[in-house]
Coordinates of C-alpha atoms in Angstrom, one line a residue:
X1177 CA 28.2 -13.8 -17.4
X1178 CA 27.1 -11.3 -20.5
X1179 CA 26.0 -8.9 -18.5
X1180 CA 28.6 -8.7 -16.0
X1181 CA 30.9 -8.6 -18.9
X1182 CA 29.1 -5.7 -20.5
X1183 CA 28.7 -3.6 -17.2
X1184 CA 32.6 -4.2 -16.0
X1185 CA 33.1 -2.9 -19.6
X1186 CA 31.2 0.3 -19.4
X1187 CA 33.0 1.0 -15.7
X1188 CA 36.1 0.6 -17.6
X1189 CA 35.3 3.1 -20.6
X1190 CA 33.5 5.3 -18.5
X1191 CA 37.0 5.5 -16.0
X1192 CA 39.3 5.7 -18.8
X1193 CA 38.7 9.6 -20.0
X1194 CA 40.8 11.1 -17.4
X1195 CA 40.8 13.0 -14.0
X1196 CA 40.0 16.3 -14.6
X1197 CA 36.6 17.2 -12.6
X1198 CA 34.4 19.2 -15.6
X1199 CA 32.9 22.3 -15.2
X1200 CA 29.9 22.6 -13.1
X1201 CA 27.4 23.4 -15.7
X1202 CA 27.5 20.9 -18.8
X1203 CA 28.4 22.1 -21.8
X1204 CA 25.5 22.7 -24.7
X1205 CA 25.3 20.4 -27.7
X1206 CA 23.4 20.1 -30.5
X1207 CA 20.7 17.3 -31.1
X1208 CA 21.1 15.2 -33.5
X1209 CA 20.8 11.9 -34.9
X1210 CA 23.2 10.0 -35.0
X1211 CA 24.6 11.3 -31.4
X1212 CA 28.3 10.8 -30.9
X1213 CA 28.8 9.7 -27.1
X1214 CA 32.6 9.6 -27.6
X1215 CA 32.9 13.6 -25.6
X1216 CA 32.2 15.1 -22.3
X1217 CA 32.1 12.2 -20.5
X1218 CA 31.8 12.3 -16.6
X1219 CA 35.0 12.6 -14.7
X1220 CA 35.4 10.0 -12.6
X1221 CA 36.8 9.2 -9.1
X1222 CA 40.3 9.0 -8.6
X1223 CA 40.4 5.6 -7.1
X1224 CA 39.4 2.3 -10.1
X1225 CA 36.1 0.6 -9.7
X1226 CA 35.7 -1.8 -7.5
X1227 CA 34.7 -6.0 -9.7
X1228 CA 32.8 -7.9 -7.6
X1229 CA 31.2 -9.5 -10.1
X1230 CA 34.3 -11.3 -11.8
X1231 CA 38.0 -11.7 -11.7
X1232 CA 38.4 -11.9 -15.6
X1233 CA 39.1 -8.6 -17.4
X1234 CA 37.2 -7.7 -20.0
X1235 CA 38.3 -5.9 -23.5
X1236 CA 37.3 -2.2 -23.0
X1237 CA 33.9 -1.9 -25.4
X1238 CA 34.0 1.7 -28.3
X1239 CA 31.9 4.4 -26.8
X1240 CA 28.1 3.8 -28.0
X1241 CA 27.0 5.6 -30.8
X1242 CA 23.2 5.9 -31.5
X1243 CA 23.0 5.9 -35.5
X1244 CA 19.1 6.2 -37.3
X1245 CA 18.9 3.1 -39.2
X1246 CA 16.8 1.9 -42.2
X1247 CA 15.5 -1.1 -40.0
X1248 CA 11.4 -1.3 -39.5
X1249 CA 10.7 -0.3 -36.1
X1250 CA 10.0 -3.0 -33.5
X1251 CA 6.4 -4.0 -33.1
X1252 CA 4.8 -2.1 -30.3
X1253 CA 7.7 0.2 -30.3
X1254 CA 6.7 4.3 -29.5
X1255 CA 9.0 6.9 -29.8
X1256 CA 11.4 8.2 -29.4
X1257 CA 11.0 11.1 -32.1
X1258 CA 7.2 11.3 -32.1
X1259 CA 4.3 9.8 -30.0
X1260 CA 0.4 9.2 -30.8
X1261 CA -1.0 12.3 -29.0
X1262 CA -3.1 10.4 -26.5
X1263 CA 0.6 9.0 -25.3
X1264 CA 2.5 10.2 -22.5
X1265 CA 5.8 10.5 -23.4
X1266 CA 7.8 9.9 -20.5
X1267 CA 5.7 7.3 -19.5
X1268 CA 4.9 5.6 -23.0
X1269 CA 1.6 5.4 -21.5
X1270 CA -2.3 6.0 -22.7
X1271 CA -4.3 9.0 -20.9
X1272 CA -7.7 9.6 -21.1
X1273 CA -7.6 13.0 -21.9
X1274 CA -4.5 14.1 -24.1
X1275 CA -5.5 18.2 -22.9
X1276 CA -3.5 17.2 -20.0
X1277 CA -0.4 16.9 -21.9
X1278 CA -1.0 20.1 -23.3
X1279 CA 1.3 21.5 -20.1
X1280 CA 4.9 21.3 -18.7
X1281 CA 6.2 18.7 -16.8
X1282 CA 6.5 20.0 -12.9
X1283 CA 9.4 18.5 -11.1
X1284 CA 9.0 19.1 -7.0
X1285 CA 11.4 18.1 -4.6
X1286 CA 10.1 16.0 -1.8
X1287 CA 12.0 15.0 1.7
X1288 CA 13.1 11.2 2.5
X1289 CA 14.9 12.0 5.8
X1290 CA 14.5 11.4 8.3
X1291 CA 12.2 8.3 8.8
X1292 CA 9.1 9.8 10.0
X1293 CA 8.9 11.6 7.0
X1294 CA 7.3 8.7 5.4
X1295 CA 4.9 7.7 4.1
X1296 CA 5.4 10.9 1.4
X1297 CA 2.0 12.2 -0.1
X1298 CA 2.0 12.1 -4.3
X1299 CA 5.1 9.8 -5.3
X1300 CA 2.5 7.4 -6.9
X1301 CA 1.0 9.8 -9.1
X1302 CA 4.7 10.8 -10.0
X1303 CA 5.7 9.9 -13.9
X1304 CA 9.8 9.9 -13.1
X1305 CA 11.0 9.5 -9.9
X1306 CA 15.2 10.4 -9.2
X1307 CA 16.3 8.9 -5.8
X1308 CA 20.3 10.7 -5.3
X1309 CA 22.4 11.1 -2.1
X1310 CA 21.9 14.6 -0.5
X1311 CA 24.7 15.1 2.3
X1312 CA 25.3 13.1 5.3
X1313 CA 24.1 9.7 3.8
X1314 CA 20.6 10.9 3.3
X1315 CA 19.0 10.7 0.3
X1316 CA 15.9 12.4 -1.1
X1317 CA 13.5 13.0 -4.4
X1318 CA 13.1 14.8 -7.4
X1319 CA 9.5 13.8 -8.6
X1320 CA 8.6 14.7 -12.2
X1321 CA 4.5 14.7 -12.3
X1322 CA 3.1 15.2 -16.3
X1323 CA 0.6 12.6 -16.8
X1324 CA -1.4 12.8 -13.2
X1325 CA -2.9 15.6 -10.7
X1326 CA -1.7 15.1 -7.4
X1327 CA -3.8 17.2 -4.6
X1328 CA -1.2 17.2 -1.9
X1329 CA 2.9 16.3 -3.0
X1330 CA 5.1 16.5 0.1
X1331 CA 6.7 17.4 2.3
X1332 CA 8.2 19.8 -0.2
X1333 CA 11.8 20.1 0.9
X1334 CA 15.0 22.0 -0.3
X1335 CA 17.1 21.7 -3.5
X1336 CA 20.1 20.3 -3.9
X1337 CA 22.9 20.8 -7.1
X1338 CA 21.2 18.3 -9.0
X1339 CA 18.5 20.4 -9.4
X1340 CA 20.5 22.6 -12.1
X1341 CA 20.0 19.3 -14.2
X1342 CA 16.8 17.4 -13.4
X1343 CA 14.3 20.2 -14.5
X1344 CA 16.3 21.0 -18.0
X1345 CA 16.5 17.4 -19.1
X1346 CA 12.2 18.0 -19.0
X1347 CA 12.1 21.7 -19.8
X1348 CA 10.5 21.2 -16.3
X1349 CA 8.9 23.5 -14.0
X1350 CA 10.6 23.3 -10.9
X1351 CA 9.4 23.6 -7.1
X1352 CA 11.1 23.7 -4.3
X1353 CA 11.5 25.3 -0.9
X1354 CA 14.9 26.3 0.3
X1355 CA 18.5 25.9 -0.3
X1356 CA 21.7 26.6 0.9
X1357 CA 23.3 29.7 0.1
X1358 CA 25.5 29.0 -2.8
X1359 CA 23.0 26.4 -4.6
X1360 CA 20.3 28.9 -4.3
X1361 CA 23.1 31.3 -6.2
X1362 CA 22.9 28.7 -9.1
X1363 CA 19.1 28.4 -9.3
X1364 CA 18.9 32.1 -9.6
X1365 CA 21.0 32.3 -12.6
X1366 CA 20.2 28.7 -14.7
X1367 CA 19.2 29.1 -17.7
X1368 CA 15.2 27.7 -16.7
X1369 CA 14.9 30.1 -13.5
X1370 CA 12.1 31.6 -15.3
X1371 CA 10.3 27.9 -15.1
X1372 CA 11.0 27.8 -11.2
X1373 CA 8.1 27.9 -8.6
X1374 CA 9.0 28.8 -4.7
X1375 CA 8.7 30.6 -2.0
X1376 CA 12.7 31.5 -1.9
X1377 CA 11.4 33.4 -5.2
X1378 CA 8.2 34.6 -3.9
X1379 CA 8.0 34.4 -0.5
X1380 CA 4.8 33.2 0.6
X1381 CA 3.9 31.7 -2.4
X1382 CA 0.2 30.9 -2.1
X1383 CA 1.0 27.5 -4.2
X1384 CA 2.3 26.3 -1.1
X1385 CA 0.8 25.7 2.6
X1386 CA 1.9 24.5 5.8
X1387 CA 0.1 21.4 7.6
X1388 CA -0.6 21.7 11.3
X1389 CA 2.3 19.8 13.0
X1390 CA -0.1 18.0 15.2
X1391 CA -1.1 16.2 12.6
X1392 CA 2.6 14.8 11.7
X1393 CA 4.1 11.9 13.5
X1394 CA 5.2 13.2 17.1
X1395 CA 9.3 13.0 16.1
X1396 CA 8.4 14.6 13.3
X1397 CA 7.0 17.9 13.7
X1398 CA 9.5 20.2 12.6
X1399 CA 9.0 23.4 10.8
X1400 CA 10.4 21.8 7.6
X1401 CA 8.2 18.9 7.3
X1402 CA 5.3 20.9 7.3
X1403 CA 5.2 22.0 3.9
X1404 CA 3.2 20.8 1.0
X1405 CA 1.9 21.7 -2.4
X1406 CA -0.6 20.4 -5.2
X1407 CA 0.0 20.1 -9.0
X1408 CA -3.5 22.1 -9.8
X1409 CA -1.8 24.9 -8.0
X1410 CA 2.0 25.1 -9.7
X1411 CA 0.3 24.7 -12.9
X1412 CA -2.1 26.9 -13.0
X1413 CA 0.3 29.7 -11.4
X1414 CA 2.9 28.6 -13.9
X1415 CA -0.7 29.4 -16.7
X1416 CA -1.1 32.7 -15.0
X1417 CA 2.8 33.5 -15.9
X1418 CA 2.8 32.3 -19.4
X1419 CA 5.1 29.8 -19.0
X1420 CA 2.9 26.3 -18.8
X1421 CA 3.4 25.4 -22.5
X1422 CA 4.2 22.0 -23.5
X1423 CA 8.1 21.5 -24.6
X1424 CA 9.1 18.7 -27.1
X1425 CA 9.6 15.7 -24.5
X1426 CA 11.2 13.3 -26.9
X1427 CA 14.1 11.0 -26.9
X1428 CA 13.0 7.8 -25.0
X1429 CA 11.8 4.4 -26.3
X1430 CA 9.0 2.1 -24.6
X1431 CA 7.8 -1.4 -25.7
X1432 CA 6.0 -3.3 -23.6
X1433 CA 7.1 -6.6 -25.0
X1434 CA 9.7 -8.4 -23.3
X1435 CA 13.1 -7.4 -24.2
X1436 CA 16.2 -10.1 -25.2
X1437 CA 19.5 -10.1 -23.4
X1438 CA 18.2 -9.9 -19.7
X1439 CA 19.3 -11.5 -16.7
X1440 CA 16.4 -12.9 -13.5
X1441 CA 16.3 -10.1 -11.7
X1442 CA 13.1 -10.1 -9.2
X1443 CA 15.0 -8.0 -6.4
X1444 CA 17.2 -5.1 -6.0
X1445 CA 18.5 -4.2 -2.8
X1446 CA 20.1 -0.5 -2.9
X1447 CA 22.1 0.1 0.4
X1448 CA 22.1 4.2 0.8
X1449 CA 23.9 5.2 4.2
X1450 CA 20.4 5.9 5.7
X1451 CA 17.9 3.7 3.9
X1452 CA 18.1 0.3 2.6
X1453 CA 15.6 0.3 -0.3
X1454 CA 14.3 -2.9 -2.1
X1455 CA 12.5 -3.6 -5.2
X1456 CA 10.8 -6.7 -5.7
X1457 CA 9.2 -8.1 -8.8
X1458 CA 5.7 -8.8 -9.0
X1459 CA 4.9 -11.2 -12.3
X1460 CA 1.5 -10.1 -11.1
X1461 CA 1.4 -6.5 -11.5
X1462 CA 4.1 -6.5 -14.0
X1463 CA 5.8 -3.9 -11.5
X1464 CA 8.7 -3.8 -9.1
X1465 CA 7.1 -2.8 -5.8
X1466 CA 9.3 -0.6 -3.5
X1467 CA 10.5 -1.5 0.4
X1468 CA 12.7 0.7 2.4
X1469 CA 13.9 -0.4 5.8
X1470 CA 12.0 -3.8 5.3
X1471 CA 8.7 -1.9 5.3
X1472 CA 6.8 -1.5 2.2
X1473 CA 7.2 2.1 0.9
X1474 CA 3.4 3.6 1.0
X1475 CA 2.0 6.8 -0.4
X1476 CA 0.1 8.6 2.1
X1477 CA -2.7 10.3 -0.5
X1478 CA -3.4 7.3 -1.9
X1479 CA -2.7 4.7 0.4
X1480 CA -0.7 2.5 -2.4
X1481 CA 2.6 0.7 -2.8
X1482 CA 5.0 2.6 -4.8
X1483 CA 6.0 1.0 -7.8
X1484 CA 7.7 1.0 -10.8
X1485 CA 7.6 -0.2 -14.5
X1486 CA 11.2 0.3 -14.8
X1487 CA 14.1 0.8 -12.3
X1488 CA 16.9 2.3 -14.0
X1489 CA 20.6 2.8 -11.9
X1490 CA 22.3 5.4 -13.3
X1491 CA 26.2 5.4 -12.7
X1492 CA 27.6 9.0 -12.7
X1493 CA 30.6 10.8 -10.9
X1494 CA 29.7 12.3 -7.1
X1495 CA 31.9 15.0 -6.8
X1496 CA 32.6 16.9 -3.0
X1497 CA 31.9 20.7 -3.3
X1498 CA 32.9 23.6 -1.3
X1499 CA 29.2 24.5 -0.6
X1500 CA 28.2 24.2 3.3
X1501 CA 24.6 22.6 3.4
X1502 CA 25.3 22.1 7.3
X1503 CA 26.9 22.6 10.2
X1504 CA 26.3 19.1 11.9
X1505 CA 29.8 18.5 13.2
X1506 CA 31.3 21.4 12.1
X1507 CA 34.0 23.5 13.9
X1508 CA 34.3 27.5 13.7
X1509 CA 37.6 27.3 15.2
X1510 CA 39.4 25.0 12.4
X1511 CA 36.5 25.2 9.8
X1512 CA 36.3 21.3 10.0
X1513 CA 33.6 19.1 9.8
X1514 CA 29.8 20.1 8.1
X1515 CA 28.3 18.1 5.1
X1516 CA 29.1 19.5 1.8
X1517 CA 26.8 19.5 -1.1
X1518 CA 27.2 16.8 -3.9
X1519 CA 27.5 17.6 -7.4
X1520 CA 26.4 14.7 -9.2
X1521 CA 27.3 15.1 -12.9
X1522 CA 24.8 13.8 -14.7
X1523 CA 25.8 14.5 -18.3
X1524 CA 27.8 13.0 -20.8
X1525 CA 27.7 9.3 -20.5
X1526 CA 28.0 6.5 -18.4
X1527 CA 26.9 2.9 -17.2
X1528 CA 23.3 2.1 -16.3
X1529 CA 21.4 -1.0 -15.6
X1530 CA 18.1 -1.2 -16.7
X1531 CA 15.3 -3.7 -14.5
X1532 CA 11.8 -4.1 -15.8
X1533 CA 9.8 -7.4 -15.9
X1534 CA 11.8 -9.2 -13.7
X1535 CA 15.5 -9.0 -15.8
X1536 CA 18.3 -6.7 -15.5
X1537 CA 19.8 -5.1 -18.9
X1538 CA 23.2 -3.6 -18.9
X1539 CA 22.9 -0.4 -20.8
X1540 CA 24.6 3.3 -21.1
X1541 CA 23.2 6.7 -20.3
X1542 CA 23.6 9.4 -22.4
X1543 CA 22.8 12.6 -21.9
X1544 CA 24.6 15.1 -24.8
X1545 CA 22.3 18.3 -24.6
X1546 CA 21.6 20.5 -22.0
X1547 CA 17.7 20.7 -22.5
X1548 CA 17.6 16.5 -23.7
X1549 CA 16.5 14.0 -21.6
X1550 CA 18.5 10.9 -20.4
X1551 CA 18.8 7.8 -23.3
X1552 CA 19.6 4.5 -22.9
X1553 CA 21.3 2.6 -25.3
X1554 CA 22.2 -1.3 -25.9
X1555 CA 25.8 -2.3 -26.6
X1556 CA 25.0 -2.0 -30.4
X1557 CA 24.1 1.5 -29.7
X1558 CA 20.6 1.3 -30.4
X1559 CA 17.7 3.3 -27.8
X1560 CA 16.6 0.6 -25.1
X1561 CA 13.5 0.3 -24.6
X1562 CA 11.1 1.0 -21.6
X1563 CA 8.3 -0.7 -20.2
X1564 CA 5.2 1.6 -20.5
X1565 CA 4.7 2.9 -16.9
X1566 CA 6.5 5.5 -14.5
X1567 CA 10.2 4.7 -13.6
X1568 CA 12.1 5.4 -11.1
X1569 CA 15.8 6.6 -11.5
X1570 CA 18.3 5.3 -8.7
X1571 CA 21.5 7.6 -8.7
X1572 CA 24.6 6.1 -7.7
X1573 CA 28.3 6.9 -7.7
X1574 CA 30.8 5.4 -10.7
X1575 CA 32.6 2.9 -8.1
X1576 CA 29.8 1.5 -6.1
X1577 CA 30.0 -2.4 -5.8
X1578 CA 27.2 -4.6 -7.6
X1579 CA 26.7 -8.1 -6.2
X1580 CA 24.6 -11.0 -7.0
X1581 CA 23.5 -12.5 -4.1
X1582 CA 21.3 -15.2 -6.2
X1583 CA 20.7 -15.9 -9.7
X1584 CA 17.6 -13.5 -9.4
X1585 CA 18.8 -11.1 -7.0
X1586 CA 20.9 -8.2 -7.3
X1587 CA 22.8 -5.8 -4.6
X1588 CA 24.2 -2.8 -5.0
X1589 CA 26.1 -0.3 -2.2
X1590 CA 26.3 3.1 -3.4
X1591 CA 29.5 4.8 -2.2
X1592 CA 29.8 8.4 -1.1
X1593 CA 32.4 10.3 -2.3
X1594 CA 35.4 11.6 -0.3
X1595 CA 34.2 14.5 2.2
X1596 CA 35.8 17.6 2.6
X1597 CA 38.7 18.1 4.7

């Protein structure tokens, strides 16, 4: 099948640049176009990518290159270098009052573990959603709101090394509230700490408030579940700093036109160690609605569905640190056990797969400068496009196993890396 072809061939590129684990912060490059994606690619694992999609093996593809050509642009086509200024730009959508984009995108990490922490309050309102593996099989959210108020986003949990990257790809404001010891060292020296909004900064930062726990579900009312936030809040404090000025958000492509090159793809079933997430087409809504644990996936401030215009899996390296984020089965006496945060390098370039209006596209991420925000690009290294709408990025390691259950249904299991000794 084409894309099975093109995807094993972008595992294959993507694994053949060598073993060497890259520093922990990516290195800085200089937008341009054309963009070179043949450097500073993520390292990847030590062991060769599982094909469970076929037994023939493919010829490895030339890195993508993204070249400005003198071709007329598609029709219906916005970005990625300018928008109309009524247009959201990570959405490719229409506001009603373009003022609001006159601001910086606020990223705010929200919980996802354990169960009873759902339904969430604000993920619908979100413009970008990133789902990654925490520690311990868990996963949880980095929500980037733009386009949308949201009066109450939670429960606001702690951050995690992806949060180095997340926030600079949107020049982002950043909120959060906790960490362990040596990621909250990094936040306090990146290079956007001045952008970040919590109470590990300020303690008892009035942008945040705690809930009663009564009003939680009864195996649920720990201290850390408690804590919320709105966006009127961390914006206007981020006003009252200085710092909520609108950054140049460019770089992606949306058309809402159907796109060529797809495979049926009306589900996609996402086994993470502690939640088994599906997204299932609606022809309807023109949306990929979200399940997780066979229960539809809700929004508890607005009593909606979450969905998505786009579900993009991004393929990128999950390297072990040497940073404790718990103790759960660890032993003082040998220094054993614990779960260890995950660094997941999202820079350079990689494999992706692309789902909106019920196909699948095999494409590759890039992601060349530090303050740039993720493209994807065809096998002819052109931008692919989005479908106008929010999207929702699923993070997964380099050698998890894709399947196709049906000729409309795709699988994936993403794998955890190798814990510490």
């Amino acid at each position: 099948m084409r894309l099975s072809l093109l995807f094993i061939s972008l595992l294959l590129l993507t694994a053949c640049v060598g073993l060497a684990i890259p520093p922990a912060a990516p290195p800085t490059f200089v937008v341009a176009i054309p963009i070179s994606a043949a450097t500073s690619t993520p390292a990847p694992p030590t062991a060769t990518p599982p094909n469970h999609l076929t037994t023939q093996q493919p010829t490895p593809t030339p890195s993508p290159t993204l070249t400005a050509t003198a071709t007329l642009t598609p029709p219906g086509q916005l970005g990625p270098l300018s928008f109309p200024p009524d247009v959201n730009p990570l959405t490719g959508e229409v506001v009603a009052d373009p003022n609001v984009l006159n601001r910086r995108p606020l990223a705010i990490k929200i919980s996802n573990f354990p169960d009873c922490v759902r339904p969430q309050s604000g993920l619908s309102l979100a413009d970008l959603v990133f789902e990654h593996y925490a520690e311990g099989g868990s996963t949880r959210f980095t929500a980037i709101f733009y386009g949308h108020d949201a009066p109450r986003v939670g429960s606001v949990r702690s951050a995690r090394l992806i949060d180095l990257e997340i926030p600079a790809m949107y020049s982002s404001l950043f909120a959060f509230s906790g960490a362990s010891d040596g990621v909250l060292k990094r936040l306090k020296e990146a290079d956007f700490k001045d952008w970040i909004i919590s109470p590990e900064f300020e303690p008892g930062h009035h942008a945040f408030y705690r809930v009663p726990k009564e009003t939680l579900t009864a195996n649920c009312q720990l201290l850390e579940h408690t804590l919320f936030t709105s966006t009127d809040s961390l914006w206007a404090d981020a006003a009252a700093k200085g710092i909520n000025t609108r950054p140049a958000l460019t770089g992606t492509v949306f058309n809402a036109g159907p796109q060529p090159g797809g495979q049926p793809a009306n589900t996609l079933s996402l086994a993470y160690t502690a939640a088994y997430i599906r997204w299932s087409y609606s022809p309807e809504a023109g949306r990929y609605f979200r399940y997780v644990g066979g229960f539809s996936h809700m929004d508890a401030l607005t009593d909606q569905q979450l969905t998505a215009a786009n579900v993009v899996v991004l393929f990128a390296h999950h390297q072990t640190t040497d940073i404790l984020e718990d103790k759960v089965g660890y032993d003082p006496r040998t220094g054993r056990g614990g779960n260890y945060s995950l660094e997941i390098q999202l820079w350079g370039t990689g494999p992706a797969l692309v789902y909106r209006d019920g196909q699948v596209y095999s494409t590759t991420w890039l992601r060349q400068d530090r303050f740039g925000v993720i493209g994807l690009v065809d096998s002819n290294g052109q931008l692919f496009p989005l479908k106008p709408g929010p999207t929702w990025f699923q993070l997964v390691n380099l050698d998890s196993p894709l399947t196709q259950p049906e000729s409309d249904s795709w699988s994936l299991a993403p794998s955890r890396p190798t814990p510490m000794p």
